[in-house]
JSON list of N, CA and C in Angstrom, two decimals:
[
{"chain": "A", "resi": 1, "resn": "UNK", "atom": "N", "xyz": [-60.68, 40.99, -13.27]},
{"chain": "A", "resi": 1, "resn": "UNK", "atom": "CA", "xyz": [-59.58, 40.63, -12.39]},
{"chain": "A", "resi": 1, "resn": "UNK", "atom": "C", "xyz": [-58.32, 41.29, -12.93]},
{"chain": "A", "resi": 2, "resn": "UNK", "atom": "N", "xyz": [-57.55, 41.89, -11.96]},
{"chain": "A", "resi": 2, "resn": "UNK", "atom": "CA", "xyz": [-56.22, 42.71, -12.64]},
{"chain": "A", "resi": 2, "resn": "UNK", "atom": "C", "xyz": [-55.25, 41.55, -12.12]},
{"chain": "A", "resi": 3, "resn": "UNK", "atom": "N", "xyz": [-53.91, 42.48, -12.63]},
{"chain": "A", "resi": 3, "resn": "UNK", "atom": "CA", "xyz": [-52.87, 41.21, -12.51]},
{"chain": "A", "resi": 3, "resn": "UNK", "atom": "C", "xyz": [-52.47, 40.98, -11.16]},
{"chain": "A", "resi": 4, "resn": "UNK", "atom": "N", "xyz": [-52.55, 42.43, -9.93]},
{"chain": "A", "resi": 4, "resn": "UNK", "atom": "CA", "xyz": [-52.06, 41.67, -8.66]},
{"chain": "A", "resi": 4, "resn": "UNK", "atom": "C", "xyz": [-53.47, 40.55, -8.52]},
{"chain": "A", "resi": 5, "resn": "UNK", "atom": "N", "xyz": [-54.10, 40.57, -8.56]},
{"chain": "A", "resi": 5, "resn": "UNK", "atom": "CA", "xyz": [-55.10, 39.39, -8.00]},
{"chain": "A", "resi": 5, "resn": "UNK", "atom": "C", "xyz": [-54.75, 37.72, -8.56]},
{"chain": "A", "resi": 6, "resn": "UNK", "atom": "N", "xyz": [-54.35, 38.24, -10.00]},
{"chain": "A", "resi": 6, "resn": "UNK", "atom": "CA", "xyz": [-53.90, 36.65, -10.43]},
{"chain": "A", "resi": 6, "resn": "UNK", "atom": "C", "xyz": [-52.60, 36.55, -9.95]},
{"chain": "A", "resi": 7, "resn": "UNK", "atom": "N", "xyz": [-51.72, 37.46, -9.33]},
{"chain": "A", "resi": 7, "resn": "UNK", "atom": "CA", "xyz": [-50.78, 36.87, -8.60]},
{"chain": "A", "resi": 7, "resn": "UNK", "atom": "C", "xyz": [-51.01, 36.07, -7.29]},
{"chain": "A", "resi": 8, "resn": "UNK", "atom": "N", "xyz": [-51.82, 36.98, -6.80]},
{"chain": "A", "resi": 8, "resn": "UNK", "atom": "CA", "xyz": [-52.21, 36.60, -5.24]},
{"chain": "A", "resi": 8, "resn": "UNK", "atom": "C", "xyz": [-52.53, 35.43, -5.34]},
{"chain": "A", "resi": 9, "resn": "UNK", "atom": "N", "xyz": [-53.77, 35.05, -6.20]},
{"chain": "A", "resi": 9, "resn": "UNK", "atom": "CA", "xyz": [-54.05, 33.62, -6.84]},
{"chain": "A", "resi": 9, "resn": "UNK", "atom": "C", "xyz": [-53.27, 32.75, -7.29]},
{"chain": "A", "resi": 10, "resn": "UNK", "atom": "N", "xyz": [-52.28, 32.83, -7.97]},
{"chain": "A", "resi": 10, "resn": "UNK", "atom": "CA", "xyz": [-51.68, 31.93, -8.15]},
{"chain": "A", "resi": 10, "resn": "UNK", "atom": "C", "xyz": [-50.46, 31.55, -7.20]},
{"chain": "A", "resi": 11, "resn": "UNK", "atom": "N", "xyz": [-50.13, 32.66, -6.48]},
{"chain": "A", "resi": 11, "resn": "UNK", "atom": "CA", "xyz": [-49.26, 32.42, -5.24]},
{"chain": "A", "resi": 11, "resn": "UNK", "atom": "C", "xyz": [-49.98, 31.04, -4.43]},
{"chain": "A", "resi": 12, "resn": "UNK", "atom": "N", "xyz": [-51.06, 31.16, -3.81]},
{"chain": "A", "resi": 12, "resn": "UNK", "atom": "CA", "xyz": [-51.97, 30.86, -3.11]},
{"chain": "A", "resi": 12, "resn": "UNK", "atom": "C", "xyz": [-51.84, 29.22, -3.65]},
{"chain": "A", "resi": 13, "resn": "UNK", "atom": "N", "xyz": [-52.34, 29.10, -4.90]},
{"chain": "A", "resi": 13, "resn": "UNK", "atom": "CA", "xyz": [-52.36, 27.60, -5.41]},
{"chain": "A", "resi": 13, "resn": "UNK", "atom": "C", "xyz": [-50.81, 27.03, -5.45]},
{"chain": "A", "resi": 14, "resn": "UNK", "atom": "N", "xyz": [-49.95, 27.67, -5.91]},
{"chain": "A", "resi": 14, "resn": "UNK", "atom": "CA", "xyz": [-48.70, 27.38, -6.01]},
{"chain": "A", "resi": 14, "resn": "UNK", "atom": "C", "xyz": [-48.21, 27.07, -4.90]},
{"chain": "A", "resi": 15, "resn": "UNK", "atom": "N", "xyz": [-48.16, 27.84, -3.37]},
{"chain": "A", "resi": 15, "resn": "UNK", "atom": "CA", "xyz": [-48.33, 27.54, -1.91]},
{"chain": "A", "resi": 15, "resn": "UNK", "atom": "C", "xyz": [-48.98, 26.53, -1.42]},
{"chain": "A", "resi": 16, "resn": "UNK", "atom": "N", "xyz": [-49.83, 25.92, -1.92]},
{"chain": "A", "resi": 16, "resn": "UNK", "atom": "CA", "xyz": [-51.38, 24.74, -1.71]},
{"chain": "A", "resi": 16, "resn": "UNK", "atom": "C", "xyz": [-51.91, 25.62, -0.93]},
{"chain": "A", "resi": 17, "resn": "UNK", "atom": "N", "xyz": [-52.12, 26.96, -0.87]},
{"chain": "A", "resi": 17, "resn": "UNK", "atom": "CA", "xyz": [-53.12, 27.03, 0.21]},
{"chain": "A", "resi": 17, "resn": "UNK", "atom": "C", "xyz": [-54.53, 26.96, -0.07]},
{"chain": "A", "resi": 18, "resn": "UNK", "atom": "N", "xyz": [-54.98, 25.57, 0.40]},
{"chain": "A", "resi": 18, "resn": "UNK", "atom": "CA", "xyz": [-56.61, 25.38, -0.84]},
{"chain": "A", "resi": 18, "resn": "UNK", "atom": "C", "xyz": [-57.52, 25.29, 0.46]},
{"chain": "A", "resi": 19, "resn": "UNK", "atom": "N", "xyz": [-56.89, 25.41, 1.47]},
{"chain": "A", "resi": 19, "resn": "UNK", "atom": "CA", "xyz": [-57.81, 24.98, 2.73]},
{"chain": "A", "resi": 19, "resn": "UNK", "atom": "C", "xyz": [-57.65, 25.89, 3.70]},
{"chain": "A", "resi": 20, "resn": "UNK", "atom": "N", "xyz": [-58.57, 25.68, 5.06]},
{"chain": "A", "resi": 20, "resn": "UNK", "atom": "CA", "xyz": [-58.35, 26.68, 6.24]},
{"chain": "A", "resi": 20, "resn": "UNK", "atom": "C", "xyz": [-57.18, 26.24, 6.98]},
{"chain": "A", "resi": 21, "resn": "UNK", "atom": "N", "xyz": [-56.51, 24.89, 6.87]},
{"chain": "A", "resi": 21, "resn": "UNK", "atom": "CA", "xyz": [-55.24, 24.53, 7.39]},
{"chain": "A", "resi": 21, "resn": "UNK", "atom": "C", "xyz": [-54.39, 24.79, 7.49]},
{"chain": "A", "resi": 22, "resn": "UNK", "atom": "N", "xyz": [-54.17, 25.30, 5.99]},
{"chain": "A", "resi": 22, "resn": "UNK", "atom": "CA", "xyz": [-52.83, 25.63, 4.54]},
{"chain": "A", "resi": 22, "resn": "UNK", "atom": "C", "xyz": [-53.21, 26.48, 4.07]},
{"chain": "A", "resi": 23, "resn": "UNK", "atom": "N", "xyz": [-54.07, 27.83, 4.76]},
{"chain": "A", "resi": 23, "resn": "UNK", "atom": "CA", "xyz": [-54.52, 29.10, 4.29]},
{"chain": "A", "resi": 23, "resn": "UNK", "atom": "C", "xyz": [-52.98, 29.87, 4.65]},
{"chain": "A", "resi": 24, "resn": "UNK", "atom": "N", "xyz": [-52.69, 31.36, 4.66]},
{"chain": "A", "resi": 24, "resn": "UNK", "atom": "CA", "xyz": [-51.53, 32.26, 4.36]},
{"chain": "A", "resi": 24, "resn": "UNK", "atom": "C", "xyz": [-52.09, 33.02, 4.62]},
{"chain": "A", "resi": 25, "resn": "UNK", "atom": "N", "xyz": [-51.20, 33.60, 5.92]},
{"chain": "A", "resi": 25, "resn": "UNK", "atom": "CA", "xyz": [-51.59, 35.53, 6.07]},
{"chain": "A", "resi": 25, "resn": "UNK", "atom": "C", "xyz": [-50.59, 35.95, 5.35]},
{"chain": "A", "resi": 26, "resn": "UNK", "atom": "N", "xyz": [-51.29, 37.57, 4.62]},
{"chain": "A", "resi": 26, "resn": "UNK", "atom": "CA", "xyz": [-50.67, 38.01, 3.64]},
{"chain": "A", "resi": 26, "resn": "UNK", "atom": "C", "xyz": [-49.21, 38.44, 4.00]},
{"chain": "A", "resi": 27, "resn": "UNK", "atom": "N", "xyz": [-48.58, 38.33, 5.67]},
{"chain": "A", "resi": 27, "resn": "UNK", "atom": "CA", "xyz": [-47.53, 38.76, 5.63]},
{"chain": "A", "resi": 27, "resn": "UNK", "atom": "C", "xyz": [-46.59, 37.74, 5.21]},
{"chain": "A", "resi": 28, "resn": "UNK", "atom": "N", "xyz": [-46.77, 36.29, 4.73]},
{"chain": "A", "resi": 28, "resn": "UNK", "atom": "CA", "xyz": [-46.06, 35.26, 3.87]},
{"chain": "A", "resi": 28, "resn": "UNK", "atom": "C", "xyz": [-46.08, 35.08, 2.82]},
{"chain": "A", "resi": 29, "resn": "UNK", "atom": "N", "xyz": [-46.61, 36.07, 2.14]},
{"chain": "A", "resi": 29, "resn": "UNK", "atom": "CA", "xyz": [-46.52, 35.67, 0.76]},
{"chain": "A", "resi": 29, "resn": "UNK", "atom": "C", "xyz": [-45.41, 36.71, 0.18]},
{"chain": "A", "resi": 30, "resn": "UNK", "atom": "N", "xyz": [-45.02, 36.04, -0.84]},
{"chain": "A", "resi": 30, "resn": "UNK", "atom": "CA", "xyz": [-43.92, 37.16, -1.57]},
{"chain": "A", "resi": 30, "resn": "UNK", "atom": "C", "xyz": [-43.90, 38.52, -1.78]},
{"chain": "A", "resi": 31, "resn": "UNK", "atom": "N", "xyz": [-44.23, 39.23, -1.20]},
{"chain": "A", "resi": 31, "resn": "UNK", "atom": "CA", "xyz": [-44.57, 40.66, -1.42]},
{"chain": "A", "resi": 31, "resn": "UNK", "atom": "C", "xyz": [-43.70, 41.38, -2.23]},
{"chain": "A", "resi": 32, "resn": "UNK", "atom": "N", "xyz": [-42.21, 41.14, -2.18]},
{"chain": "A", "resi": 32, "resn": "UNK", "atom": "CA", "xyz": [-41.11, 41.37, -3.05]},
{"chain": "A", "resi": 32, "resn": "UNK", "atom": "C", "xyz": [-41.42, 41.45, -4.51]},
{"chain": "A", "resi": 33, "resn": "UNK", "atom": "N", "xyz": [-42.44, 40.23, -5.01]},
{"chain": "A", "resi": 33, "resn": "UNK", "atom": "CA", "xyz": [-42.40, 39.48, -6.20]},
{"chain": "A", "resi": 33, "resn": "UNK", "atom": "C", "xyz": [-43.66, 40.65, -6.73]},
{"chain": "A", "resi": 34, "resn": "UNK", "atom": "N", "xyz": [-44.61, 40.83, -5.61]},
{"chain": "A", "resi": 34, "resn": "UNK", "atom": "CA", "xyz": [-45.98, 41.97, -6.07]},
{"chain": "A", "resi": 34, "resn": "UNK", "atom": "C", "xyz": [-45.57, 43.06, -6.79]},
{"chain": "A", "resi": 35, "resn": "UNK", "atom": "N", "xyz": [-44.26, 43.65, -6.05]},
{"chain": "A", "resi": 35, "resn": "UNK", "atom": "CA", "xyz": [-44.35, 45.47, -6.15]},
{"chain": "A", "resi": 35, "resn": "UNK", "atom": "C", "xyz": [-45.17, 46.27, -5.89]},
{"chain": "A", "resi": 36, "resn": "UNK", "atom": "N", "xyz": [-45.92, 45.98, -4.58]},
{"chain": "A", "resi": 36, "resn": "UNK", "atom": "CA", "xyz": [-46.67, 46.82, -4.06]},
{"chain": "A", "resi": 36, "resn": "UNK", "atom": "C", "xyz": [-47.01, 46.88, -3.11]},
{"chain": "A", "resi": 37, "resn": "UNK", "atom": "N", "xyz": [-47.73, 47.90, -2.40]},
{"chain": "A", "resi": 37, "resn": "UNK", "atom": "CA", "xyz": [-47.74, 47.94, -0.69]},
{"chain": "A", "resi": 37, "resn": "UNK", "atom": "C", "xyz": [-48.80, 46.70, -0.03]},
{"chain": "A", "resi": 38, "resn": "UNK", "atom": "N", "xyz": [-48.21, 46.65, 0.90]},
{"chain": "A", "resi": 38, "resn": "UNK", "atom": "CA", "xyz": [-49.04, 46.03, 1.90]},
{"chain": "A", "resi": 38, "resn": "UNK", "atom": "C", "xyz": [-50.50, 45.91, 1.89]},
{"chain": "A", "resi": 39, "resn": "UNK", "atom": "N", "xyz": [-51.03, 47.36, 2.18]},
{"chain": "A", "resi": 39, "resn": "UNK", "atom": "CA", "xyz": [-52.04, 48.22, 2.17]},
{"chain": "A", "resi": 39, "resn": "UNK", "atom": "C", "xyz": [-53.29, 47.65, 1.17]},
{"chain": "A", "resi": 40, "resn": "UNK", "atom": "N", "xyz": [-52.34, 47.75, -0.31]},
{"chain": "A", "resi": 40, "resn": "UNK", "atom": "CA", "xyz": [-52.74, 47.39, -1.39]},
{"chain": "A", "resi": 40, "resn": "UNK", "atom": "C", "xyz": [-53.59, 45.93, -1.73]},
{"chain": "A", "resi": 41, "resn": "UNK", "atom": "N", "xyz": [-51.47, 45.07, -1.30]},
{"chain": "A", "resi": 41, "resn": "UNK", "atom": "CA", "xyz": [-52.63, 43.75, -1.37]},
{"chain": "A", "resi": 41, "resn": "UNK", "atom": "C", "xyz": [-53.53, 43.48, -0.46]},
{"chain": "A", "resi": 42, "resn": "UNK", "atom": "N", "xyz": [-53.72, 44.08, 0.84]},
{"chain": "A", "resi": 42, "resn": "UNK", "atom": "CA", "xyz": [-55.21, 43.72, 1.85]},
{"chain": "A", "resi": 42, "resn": "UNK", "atom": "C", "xyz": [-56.57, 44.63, 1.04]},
{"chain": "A", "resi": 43, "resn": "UNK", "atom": "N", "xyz": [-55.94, 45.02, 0.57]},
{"chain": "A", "resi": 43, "resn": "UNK", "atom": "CA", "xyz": [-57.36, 46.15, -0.13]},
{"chain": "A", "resi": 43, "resn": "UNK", "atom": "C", "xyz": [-58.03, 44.82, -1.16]},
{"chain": "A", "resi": 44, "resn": "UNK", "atom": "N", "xyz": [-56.86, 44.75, -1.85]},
{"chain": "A", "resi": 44, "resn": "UNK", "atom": "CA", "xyz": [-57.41, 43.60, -3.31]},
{"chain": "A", "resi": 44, "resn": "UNK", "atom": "C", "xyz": [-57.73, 41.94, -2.38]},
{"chain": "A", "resi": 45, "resn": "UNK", "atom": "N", "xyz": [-57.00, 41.57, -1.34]},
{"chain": "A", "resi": 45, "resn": "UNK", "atom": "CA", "xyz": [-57.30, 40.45, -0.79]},
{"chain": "A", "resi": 45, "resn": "UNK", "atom": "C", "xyz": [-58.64, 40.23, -0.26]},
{"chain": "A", "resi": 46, "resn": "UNK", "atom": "N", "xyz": [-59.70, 41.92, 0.35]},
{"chain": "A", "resi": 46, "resn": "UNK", "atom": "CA", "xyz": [-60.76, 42.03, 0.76]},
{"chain": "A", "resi": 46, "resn": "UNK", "atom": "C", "xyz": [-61.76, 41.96, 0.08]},
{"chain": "A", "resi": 47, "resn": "UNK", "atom": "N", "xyz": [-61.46, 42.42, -1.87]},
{"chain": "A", "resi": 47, "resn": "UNK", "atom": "CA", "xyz": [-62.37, 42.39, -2.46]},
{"chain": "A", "resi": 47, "resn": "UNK", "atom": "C", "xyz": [-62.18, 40.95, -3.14]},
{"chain": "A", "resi": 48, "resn": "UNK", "atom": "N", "xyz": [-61.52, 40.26, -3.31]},
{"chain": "A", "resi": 48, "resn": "UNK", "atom": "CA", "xyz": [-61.35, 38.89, -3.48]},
{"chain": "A", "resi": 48, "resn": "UNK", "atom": "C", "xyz": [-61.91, 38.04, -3.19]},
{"chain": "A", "resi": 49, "resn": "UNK", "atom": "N", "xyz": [-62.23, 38.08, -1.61]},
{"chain": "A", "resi": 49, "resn": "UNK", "atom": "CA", "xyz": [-62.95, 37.30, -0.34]},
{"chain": "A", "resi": 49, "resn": "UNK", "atom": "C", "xyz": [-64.17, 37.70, -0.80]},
{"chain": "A", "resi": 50, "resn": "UNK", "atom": "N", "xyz": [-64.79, 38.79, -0.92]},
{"chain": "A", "resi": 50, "resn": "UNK", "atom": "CA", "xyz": [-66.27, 39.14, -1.46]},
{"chain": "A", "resi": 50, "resn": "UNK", "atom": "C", "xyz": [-66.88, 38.98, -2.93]},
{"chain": "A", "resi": 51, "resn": "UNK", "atom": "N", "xyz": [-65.97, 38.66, -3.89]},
{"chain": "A", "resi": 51, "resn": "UNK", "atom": "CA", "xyz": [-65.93, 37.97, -4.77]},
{"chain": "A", "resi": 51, "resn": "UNK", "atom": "C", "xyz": [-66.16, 36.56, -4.82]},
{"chain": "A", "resi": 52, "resn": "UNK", "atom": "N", "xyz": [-65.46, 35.48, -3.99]},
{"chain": "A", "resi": 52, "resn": "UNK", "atom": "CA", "xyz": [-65.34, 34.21, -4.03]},
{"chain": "A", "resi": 52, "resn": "UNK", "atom": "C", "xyz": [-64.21, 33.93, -3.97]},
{"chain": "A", "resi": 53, "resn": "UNK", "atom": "N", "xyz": [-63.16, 34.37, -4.51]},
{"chain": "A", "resi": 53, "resn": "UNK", "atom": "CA", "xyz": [-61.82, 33.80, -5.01]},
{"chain": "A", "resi": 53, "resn": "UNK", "atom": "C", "xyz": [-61.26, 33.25, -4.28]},
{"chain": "A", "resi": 54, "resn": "UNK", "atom": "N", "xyz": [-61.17, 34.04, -2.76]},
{"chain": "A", "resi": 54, "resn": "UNK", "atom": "CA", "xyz": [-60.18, 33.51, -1.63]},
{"chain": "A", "resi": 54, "resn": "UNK", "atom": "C", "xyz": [-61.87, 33.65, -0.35]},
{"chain": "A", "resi": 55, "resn": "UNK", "atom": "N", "xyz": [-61.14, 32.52, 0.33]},
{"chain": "A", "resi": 55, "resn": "UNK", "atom": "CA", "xyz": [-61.74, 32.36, 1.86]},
{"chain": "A", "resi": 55, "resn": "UNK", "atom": "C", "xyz": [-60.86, 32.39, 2.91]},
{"chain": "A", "resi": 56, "resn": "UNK", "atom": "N", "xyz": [-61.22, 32.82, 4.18]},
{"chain": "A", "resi": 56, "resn": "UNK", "atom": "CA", "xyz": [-60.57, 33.02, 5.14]},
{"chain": "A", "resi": 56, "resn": "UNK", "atom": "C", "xyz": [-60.11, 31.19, 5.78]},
{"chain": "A", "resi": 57, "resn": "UNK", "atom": "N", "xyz": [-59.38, 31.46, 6.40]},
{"chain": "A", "resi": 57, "resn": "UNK", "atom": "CA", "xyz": [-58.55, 30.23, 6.91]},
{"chain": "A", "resi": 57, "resn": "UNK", "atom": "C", "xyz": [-58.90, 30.79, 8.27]},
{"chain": "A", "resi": 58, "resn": "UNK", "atom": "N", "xyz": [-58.14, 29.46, 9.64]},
{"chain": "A", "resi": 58, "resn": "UNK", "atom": "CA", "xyz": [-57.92, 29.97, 10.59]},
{"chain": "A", "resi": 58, "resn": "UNK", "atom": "C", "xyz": [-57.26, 31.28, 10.85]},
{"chain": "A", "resi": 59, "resn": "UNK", "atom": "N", "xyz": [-57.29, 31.54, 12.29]},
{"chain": "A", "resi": 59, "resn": "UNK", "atom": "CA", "xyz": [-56.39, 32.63, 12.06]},
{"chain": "A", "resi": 59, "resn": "UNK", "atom": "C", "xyz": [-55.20, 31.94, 12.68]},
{"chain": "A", "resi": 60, "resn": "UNK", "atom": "N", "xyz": [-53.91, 32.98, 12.50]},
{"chain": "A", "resi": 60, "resn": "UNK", "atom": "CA", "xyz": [-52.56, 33.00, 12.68]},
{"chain": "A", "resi": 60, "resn": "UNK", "atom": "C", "xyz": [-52.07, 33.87, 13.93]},
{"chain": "A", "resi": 61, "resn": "UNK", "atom": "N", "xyz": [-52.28, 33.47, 15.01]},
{"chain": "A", "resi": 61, "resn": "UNK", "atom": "CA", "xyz": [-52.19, 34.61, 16.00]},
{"chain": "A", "resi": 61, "resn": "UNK", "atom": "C", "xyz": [-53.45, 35.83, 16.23]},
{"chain": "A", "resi": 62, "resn": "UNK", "atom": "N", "xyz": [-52.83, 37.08, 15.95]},
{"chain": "A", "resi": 62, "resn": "UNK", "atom": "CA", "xyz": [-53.73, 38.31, 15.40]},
{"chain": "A", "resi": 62, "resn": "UNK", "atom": "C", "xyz": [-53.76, 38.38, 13.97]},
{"chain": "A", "resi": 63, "resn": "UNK", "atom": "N", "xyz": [-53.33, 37.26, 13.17]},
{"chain": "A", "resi": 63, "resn": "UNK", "atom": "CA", "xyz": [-53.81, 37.78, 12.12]},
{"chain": "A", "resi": 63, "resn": "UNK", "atom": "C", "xyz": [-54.58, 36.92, 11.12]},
{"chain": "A", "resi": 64, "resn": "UNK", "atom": "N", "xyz": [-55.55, 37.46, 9.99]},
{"chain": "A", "resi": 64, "resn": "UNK", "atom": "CA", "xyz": [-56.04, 36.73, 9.11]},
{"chain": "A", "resi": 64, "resn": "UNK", "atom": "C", "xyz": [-55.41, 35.88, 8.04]},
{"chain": "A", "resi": 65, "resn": "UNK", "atom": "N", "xyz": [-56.46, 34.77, 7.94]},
{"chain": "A", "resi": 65, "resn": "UNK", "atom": "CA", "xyz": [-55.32, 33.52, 7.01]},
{"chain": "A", "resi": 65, "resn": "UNK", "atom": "C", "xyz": [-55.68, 33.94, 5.68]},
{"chain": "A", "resi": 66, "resn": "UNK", "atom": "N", "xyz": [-55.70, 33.19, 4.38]},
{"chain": "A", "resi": 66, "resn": "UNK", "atom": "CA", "xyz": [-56.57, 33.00, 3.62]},
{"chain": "A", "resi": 66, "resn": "UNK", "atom": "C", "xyz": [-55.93, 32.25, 2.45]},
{"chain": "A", "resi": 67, "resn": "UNK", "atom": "N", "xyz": [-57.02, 31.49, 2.00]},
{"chain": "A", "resi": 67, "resn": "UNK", "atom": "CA", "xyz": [-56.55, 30.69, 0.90]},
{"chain": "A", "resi": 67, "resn": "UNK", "atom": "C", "xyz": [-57.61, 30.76, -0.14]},
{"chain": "A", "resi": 68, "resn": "UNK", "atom": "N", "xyz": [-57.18, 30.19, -0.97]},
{"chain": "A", "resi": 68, "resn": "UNK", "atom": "CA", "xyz": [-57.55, 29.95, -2.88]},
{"chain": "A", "resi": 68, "resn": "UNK", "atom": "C", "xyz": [-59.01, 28.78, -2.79]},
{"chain": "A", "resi": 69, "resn": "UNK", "atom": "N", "xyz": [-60.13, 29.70, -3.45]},
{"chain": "A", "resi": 69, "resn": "UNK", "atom": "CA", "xyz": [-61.69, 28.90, -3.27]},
{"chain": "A", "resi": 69, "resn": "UNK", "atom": "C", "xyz": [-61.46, 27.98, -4.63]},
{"chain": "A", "resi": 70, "resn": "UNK", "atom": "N", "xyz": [-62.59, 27.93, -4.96]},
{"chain": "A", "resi": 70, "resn": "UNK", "atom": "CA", "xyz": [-62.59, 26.62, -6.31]},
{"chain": "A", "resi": 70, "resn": "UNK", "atom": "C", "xyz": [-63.15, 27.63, -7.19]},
{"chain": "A", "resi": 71, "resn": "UNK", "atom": "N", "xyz": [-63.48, 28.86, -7.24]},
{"chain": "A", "resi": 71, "resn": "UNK", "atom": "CA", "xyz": [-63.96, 29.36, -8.08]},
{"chain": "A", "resi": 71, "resn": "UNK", "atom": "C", "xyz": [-62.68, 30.39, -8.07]},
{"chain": "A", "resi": 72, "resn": "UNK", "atom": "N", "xyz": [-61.73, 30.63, -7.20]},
{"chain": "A", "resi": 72, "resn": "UNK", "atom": "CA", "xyz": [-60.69, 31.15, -7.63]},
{"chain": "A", "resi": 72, "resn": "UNK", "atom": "C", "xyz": [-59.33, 30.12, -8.55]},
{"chain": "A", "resi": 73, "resn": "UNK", "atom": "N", "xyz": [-59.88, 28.84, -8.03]},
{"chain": "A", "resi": 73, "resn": "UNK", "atom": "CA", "xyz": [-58.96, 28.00, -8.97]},
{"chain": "A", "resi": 73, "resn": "UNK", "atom": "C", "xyz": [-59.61, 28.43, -10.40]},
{"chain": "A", "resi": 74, "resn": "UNK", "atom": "N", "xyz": [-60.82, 28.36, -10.29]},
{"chain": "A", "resi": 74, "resn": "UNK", "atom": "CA", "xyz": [-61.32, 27.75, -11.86]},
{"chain": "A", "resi": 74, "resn": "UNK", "atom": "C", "xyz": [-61.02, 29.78, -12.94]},
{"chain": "A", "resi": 75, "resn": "UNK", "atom": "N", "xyz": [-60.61, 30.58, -11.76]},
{"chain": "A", "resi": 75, "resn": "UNK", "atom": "CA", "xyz": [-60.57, 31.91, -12.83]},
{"chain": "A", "resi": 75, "resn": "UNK", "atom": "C", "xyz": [-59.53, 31.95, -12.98]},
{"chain": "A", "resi": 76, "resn": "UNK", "atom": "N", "xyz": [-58.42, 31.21, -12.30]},
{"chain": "A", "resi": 76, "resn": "UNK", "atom": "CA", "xyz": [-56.88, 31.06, -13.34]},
{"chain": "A", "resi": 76, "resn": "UNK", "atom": "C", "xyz": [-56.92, 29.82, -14.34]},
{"chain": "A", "resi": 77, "resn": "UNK", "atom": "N", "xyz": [-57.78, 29.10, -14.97]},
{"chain": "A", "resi": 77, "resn": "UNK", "atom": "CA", "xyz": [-57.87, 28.40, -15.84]},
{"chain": "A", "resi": 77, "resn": "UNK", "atom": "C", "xyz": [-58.48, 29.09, -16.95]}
]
């Protein structure tokens, strides 16, 4: 895991987004705070999701949600 991912992650828990309710499309999260493109974090948010870390939420209009799994809680511990 590199460090944007434990950001994304810990954004995510820090946000509560632990559910499909209180999931986050990536255009709400701090991107300012990343330093990096857009592009980027959907690249690392996709391999995340195929990992475990994050699951998709409802969606938000046209776009995808996603929030923080229990096995992405338990890899920031």
């Amino acid at each position: 895991m590199n460090r944007l991912n434990y950001l994304i992650l810990q954004t995510l828990k820090v946000e509560n987004a632990i559910d499909k309710v209180s999931a986050m499309a990536i255009r709400e999260l701090p991107l300012q705070d990343f330093a990096c493109s857009v592009s980027m974090i959907q690249k690392e948010v996709r391999k995340m999701v195929l990992k475990g870390y994050l699951q998709e939420g409802f969606k938000d209009g046209n776009c995808k949600t996603y929030y923080i799994s229990e096995t992405g809680i338990k890899a920031l511990e």
